[in-house]
Amino acid sequence: MAVVPQDTHKKNGRAADDVVRCLVAKIHAGEYPDGSQLPPERSLMEEYGISRTVVREAVQTLSRQGLLEARPRYRPVVRKPGYDAAISALENVVTHLLSDQNGVRNLFDTRIMIEVSLVRRAARHAVKEDIAALKAALEANEAAIPDSDLFYQTDRAFHGVLYDIARNPVLPAIHSAYVTWLSPQWSQMPRLPQRNRENFEAHQRIFDAILLRDPDLAEQELRDHLDSAWLQVCRTFDQDRG
Amino acid sequence: MAVVPQDTHKKNGRAADDVVRCLVAKIHAGEYPDGSQLPPERSLMEEYGISRTVVREAVQTLSRQGLLEARPRYRPVVRKPGYDAAISALENVVTHLLSDQNGVRNLFDTRIMIEVSLVRRAARHAVKEDIAALKAALEANEAAIPDSDLFYQTDRAFHGVLYDIARNPVLPAIHSAYVTWLSPQWSQMPRLPQRNRENFEAHQRIFDAILLRDPDLAEQELRDHLDSAWLQVCRTFDQDRG
DNA sequence: CGCCCTTTCTGGTCGTACCAAAATATCTGC
DNA sequence: GCAGATATTTTGGTACGACCAGAAAGGGCG
């Protein structure tokens, strides 16, 4: 049951895995710089003494993982993956995990947890530029109240600023993951200027709490905001089922 | 309803992608229940009217993503992936992102962020069983002070309890991801009973703060603990370089 | 009935061949 | 001489067939 990866060079079945490891190492070592293109498959099969089948299998693996960008009939291009590439590698798996309301709720809970951390952090450590960015996002959000599509965009952008404040490149990637994975739930919701206004006001309260340097208040406002959003989603979802 | 991929030629290049989508859909729909085994490749190639090459490519993709478990000479087994399967799909990408000290720091910062949330939550909402679990983990940790390997295990276990308290299955997966990805940095550190005792005492202080239902104190103790751990790692790392 | 051996099945790898599109070389017209 | 059109080569995508080795299934013998 426990799949314990033992010797890395066991001739065990997977010939492609060796090639994958080797290519990863070479990319890692800079032998294939970022942006350069991999040798042709036919060269690789000579170099490694394997068939093209195996080469293609290895290339495909790396491509799916985001280390290579393999467009249909171009040479594979080496891509040092960003944090967002990591996210996209999860697509199919996450789709499964979100197949039930429970999975969505679990993911949403982690989002609440993260954003709570972010607003607390912002309330304590935000500098002038952060405040300015938040203010700008907030104003754009307010201006978009009549236009639900635009409001959705500015909504995401406002939350996105929160993820930027920590200046940790992992976080924006997580934000974009949340947006991508949770949007199916969100997109089916009816968009009303009334709801938009309520959401904007929630954003405003969060912003105010950050201005007040009050982490606890900011946390509370954010929780209220996201809990409310969750209720909206649930109502929409239940309506669809009923 | 049968997605007969004869007309899927329209798609550019990737014939395998269509098969992947189709198989994902069928797994998703329960047509291939969890734990069941996929039809033989030779059946699939008839069913979809494609060559075995493409079948194998699709199977391999799903396997790499964790939706299938494809051992060397067995039929692929359908696996509704857990949150941990998602983590393992990131292995190669994360390896890249952690190739420099910056990436490690960024990841570690998110760990601090998450665990801060967890201890705050624990301080506010932990129930008797949670406290008991923490207490047990703490005692095991204390008993392991003389044995550095065992101490490492109990250390992880103590933090793991924190991830369990929220009863969100995403979180333990994240914990195991942190352990997996950050352990290369950690494992090179010298293990001294003296350091073990300091770490244990940090755990104790965190536990006490949770007992006191004091989120702010718990947060502070945790930050001190993890910051200290980071400093240890840095010292080790700098020594290696110097 | 159970053990052992043989046959079949199945995935892993290889090799060849062909196609279509991209890249490159070549040619043509000005 | 050079730009643009054309022919050639390269290269990835797919198909087909073959072989191997281990696993599963079937059958014969004790």
Coordinates of N, CA and C in Angstrom, one line a residue, chain A residues 12 14 17 20 24 27-28 56-57 60-61 64-65 67 70 81-83 86 89-90 92-93 95-97 99 103 106 109-110 113-114 117-118 120 124 168-171 216 219 223, chain B residues 14 17 20 24 27-28 56-57 60-61 64-65 67 70 72 81-83 86 89-90 92-93 95-97 99 103 106 109-110 113-114 117-118 120 124 168-171 216 219 223:
Chain A
N12 N 12.9 -0.7 -12.8 CA 11.5 -1.0 -12.6 C 10.6 -0.3 -13.6
R14 N 9.3 1.8 -15.4 CA 9.3 3.2 -15.9 C 10.6 3.7 -16.5
D17 N 10.7 7.6 -16.5 CA 10.9 8.3 -15.3 C 12.4 8.7 -15.2
V20 N 12.8 11.6 -17.3 CA 12.2 12.8 -16.6 C 13.2 13.3 -15.6
V24 N 14.8 16.9 -15.8 CA 14.6 17.9 -14.7 C 15.9 18.4 -14.1
I27 N 17.5 20.8 -16.6 CA 16.8 22.1 -16.6 C 17.2 22.8 -15.3
H28 N 17.1 22.0 -14.2 CA 17.4 22.6 -12.9 C 18.8 23.2 -12.9
R56 N 8.9 10.8 -25.8 CA 7.6 11.5 -25.9 C 6.9 11.5 -24.5
E57 N 7.0 10.3 -23.9 CA 6.4 10.1 -22.6 C 7.0 11.1 -21.6
Q60 N 6.0 14.6 -22.4 CA 4.7 14.9 -22.1 C 4.5 15.1 -20.6
T61 N 5.2 14.3 -19.8 CA 5.1 14.4 -18.3 C 5.5 15.8 -17.9
R64 N 3.0 18.4 -18.9 CA 1.8 18.5 -18.0 C 2.2 19.1 -16.7
Q65 N 3.4 19.0 -16.3 CA 3.8 19.6 -15.0 C 4.2 21.0 -15.1
L67 N 6.9 22.3 -16.6 CA 8.3 22.6 -16.8 C 8.6 22.8 -18.3
A70 N 4.8 22.7 -24.4 CA 4.8 21.9 -25.7 C 3.6 22.2 -26.5
P81 N 8.9 27.2 -14.2 CA 7.5 27.5 -13.9 C 7.3 28.5 -12.8
G82 N 6.3 29.3 -12.9 CA 6.0 30.2 -11.8 C 5.0 29.5 -10.8
Y83 N 4.7 30.2 -9.8 CA 3.8 29.6 -8.8 C 2.4 29.3 -9.4
A86 N 2.2 25.9 -11.1 CA 2.0 24.8 -10.2 C 0.5 24.6 -10.0
A89 N -1.3 22.8 -12.7 CA -1.1 21.3 -12.7 C -2.1 20.6 -11.9
L90 N -2.8 21.3 -11.1 CA -3.8 20.6 -10.2 C -5.2 20.5 -10.8
N92 N -7.3 19.0 -13.0 CA -8.1 17.8 -13.0 C -8.4 17.3 -11.6
V93 N -7.4 17.2 -10.8 CA -7.5 16.7 -9.4 C -8.5 17.6 -8.6
T95 N -10.7 19.5 -9.7 CA -12.1 19.4 -10.2 C -12.8 18.3 -9.5
H96 N -12.1 17.2 -9.3 CA -12.7 16.1 -8.6 C -13.0 16.4 -7.1
L97 N -12.1 17.1 -6.5 CA -12.2 17.4 -5.1 C -13.4 18.3 -4.9
S99 N -16.1 18.3 -6.6 CA -17.3 17.8 -7.2 C -18.5 17.8 -6.3
G103 N -16.5 19.6 -0.7 CA -15.2 20.0 -1.2 C -15.1 21.5 -1.4
N106 N -14.8 23.1 1.9 CA -13.5 23.0 2.5 C -12.5 24.0 1.9
D109 N -13.3 27.4 3.0 CA -12.8 27.7 4.4 C -11.4 28.0 4.4
T110 N -10.6 27.4 3.6 CA -9.2 27.7 3.6 C -9.0 29.1 3.0
M113 N -9.6 31.4 5.8 CA -8.5 31.4 6.7 C -7.3 32.2 6.2
I114 N -7.1 32.1 4.9 CA -5.9 32.8 4.3 C -6.2 34.3 4.3
S117 N -5.9 36.0 7.5 CA -4.5 36.2 7.8 C -4.0 37.5 7.1
L118 N -4.5 37.6 5.8 CA -4.0 38.7 5.0 C -4.5 40.1 5.6
R120 N -5.5 40.7 8.6 CA -4.8 41.0 9.9 C -3.4 41.5 9.6
R124 N -2.0 45.4 10.4 CA -0.8 45.7 11.2 C 0.4 46.3 10.5
N168 N 4.5 38.2 -1.1 CA 5.0 36.8 -1.2 C 4.4 36.3 -2.5
P169 N 5.2 36.0 -3.5 CA 4.7 35.6 -4.8 C 3.8 34.3 -4.8
V170 N 3.9 33.6 -3.7 CA 3.0 32.4 -3.6 C 1.6 32.8 -3.5
L171 N 1.3 33.9 -2.8 CA 0.0 34.3 -2.5 C -0.9 34.7 -3.7
D216 N -8.4 42.7 14.7 CA -9.6 42.0 15.1 C -10.8 42.4 14.3
E219 N -10.6 41.3 10.7 CA -10.9 39.9 10.6 C -12.4 39.7 10.6
R223 N -14.7 38.1 7.7 CA -15.5 36.9 8.0 C -16.9 37.1 7.6
Chain B
R14 N -3.8 17.6 -30.2 CA -3.9 16.7 -29.1 C -5.1 15.8 -29.1
D17 N -5.9 14.6 -25.5 CA -6.6 15.4 -24.6 C -8.1 15.1 -24.6
V20 N -8.6 12.2 -22.6 CA -8.4 12.5 -21.2 C -9.7 13.1 -20.7
V24 N -12.0 11.6 -17.8 CA -12.2 12.3 -16.6 C -13.7 12.4 -16.4
I27 N -15.0 9.0 -15.2 CA -14.7 8.8 -13.8 C -15.5 9.7 -12.9
H28 N -15.6 10.9 -13.3 CA -16.4 11.9 -12.5 C -17.8 11.5 -12.4
R56 N -2.4 5.3 -24.5 CA -1.4 5.3 -23.4 C -1.0 6.7 -23.0
E57 N -1.0 7.6 -23.9 CA -0.7 9.0 -23.5 C -1.8 9.5 -22.6
Q60 N -1.5 7.8 -19.2 CA -0.3 8.3 -18.5 C -0.6 9.7 -17.9
T61 N -1.3 10.5 -18.7 CA -1.6 11.9 -18.1 C -2.4 11.7 -16.8
R64 N -0.4 10.5 -14.0 CA 0.5 11.5 -13.4 C -0.3 12.5 -12.5
Q65 N -1.5 12.7 -12.9 CA -2.3 13.6 -12.1 C -2.9 13.0 -10.9
L67 N -5.4 10.6 -10.9 CA -6.7 10.1 -11.0 C -6.7 8.6 -11.3
A70 N -1.4 3.7 -11.9 CA -1.0 2.7 -13.0 C 0.4 2.1 -12.6
P72 N 3.3 -0.8 -12.9 CA 3.9 -1.3 -14.2 C 3.1 -2.3 -15.0
P81 N -8.8 11.0 -6.3 CA -7.7 11.4 -5.6 C -8.0 12.2 -4.3
G82 N -7.2 12.0 -3.3 CA -7.3 12.8 -2.1 C -6.6 14.1 -2.2
Y83 N -6.7 14.9 -1.2 CA -6.0 16.2 -1.3 C -4.5 16.0 -1.4
A86 N -3.1 15.6 -4.9 CA -2.9 16.9 -5.5 C -1.5 17.4 -5.2
A89 N 1.3 15.9 -7.2 CA 1.4 16.3 -8.6 C 2.3 17.5 -8.8
L90 N 2.6 18.2 -7.7 CA 3.4 19.4 -7.7 C 4.9 19.2 -7.6
N92 N 7.7 18.1 -9.0 CA 8.8 18.7 -9.8 C 8.7 20.2 -9.9
V93 N 7.5 20.7 -10.0 CA 7.4 22.2 -10.1 C 8.0 22.8 -8.8
T95 N 10.0 21.7 -6.7 CA 11.4 21.5 -6.6 C 12.1 22.7 -7.2
H96 N 11.6 23.1 -8.4 CA 12.1 24.3 -9.0 C 12.0 25.6 -8.2
L97 N 10.7 25.7 -7.7 CA 10.4 27.0 -7.0 C 11.3 27.1 -5.7
S99 N 14.4 26.1 -5.5 CA 15.8 25.9 -5.8 C 16.6 27.0 -5.2
G103 N 12.7 31.1 -2.6 CA 11.6 30.3 -2.7 C 11.2 29.6 -1.4
N106 N 9.7 32.1 0.9 CA 8.3 32.4 0.6 C 7.4 31.3 1.1
D109 N 7.1 31.3 4.8 CA 6.2 32.4 5.2 C 4.8 32.0 5.2
T110 N 4.4 31.3 4.1 CA 3.0 30.9 4.0 C 2.7 29.9 5.1
M113 N 2.0 31.8 8.1 CA 0.7 32.4 8.0 C -0.4 31.4 8.4
I114 N -0.3 30.2 7.8 CA -1.3 29.2 8.0 C -1.3 28.8 9.5
S117 N -2.9 31.1 11.7 CA -4.3 31.0 11.7 C -4.8 29.8 12.5
L118 N -4.1 28.7 12.4 CA -4.5 27.5 13.1 C -4.4 27.6 14.6
R120 N -4.5 30.4 16.3 CA -5.6 31.4 16.7 C -6.9 30.7 16.8
R124 N -9.3 29.7 20.1 CA -10.7 30.2 20.3 C -11.7 29.0 20.3
N168 N -10.6 20.2 8.5 CA -10.8 20.5 7.1 C -9.7 19.6 6.4
P169 N -10.1 18.7 5.6 CA -9.2 17.7 5.1 C -8.1 18.3 4.2
V170 N -8.4 19.6 3.7 CA -7.3 20.2 2.9 C -6.1 20.5 3.8
L171 N -6.3 20.8 5.0 CA -5.2 21.3 5.9 C -4.1 20.2 6.2
D216 N -3.9 35.9 20.6 CA -2.8 36.8 20.4 C -1.5 36.2 20.9
E219 N -0.5 33.2 18.9 CA 0.1 33.6 17.6 C 1.6 34.1 17.9
R223 N 4.8 32.4 16.3 CA 5.8 33.1 15.4 C 7.2 33.0 16.0

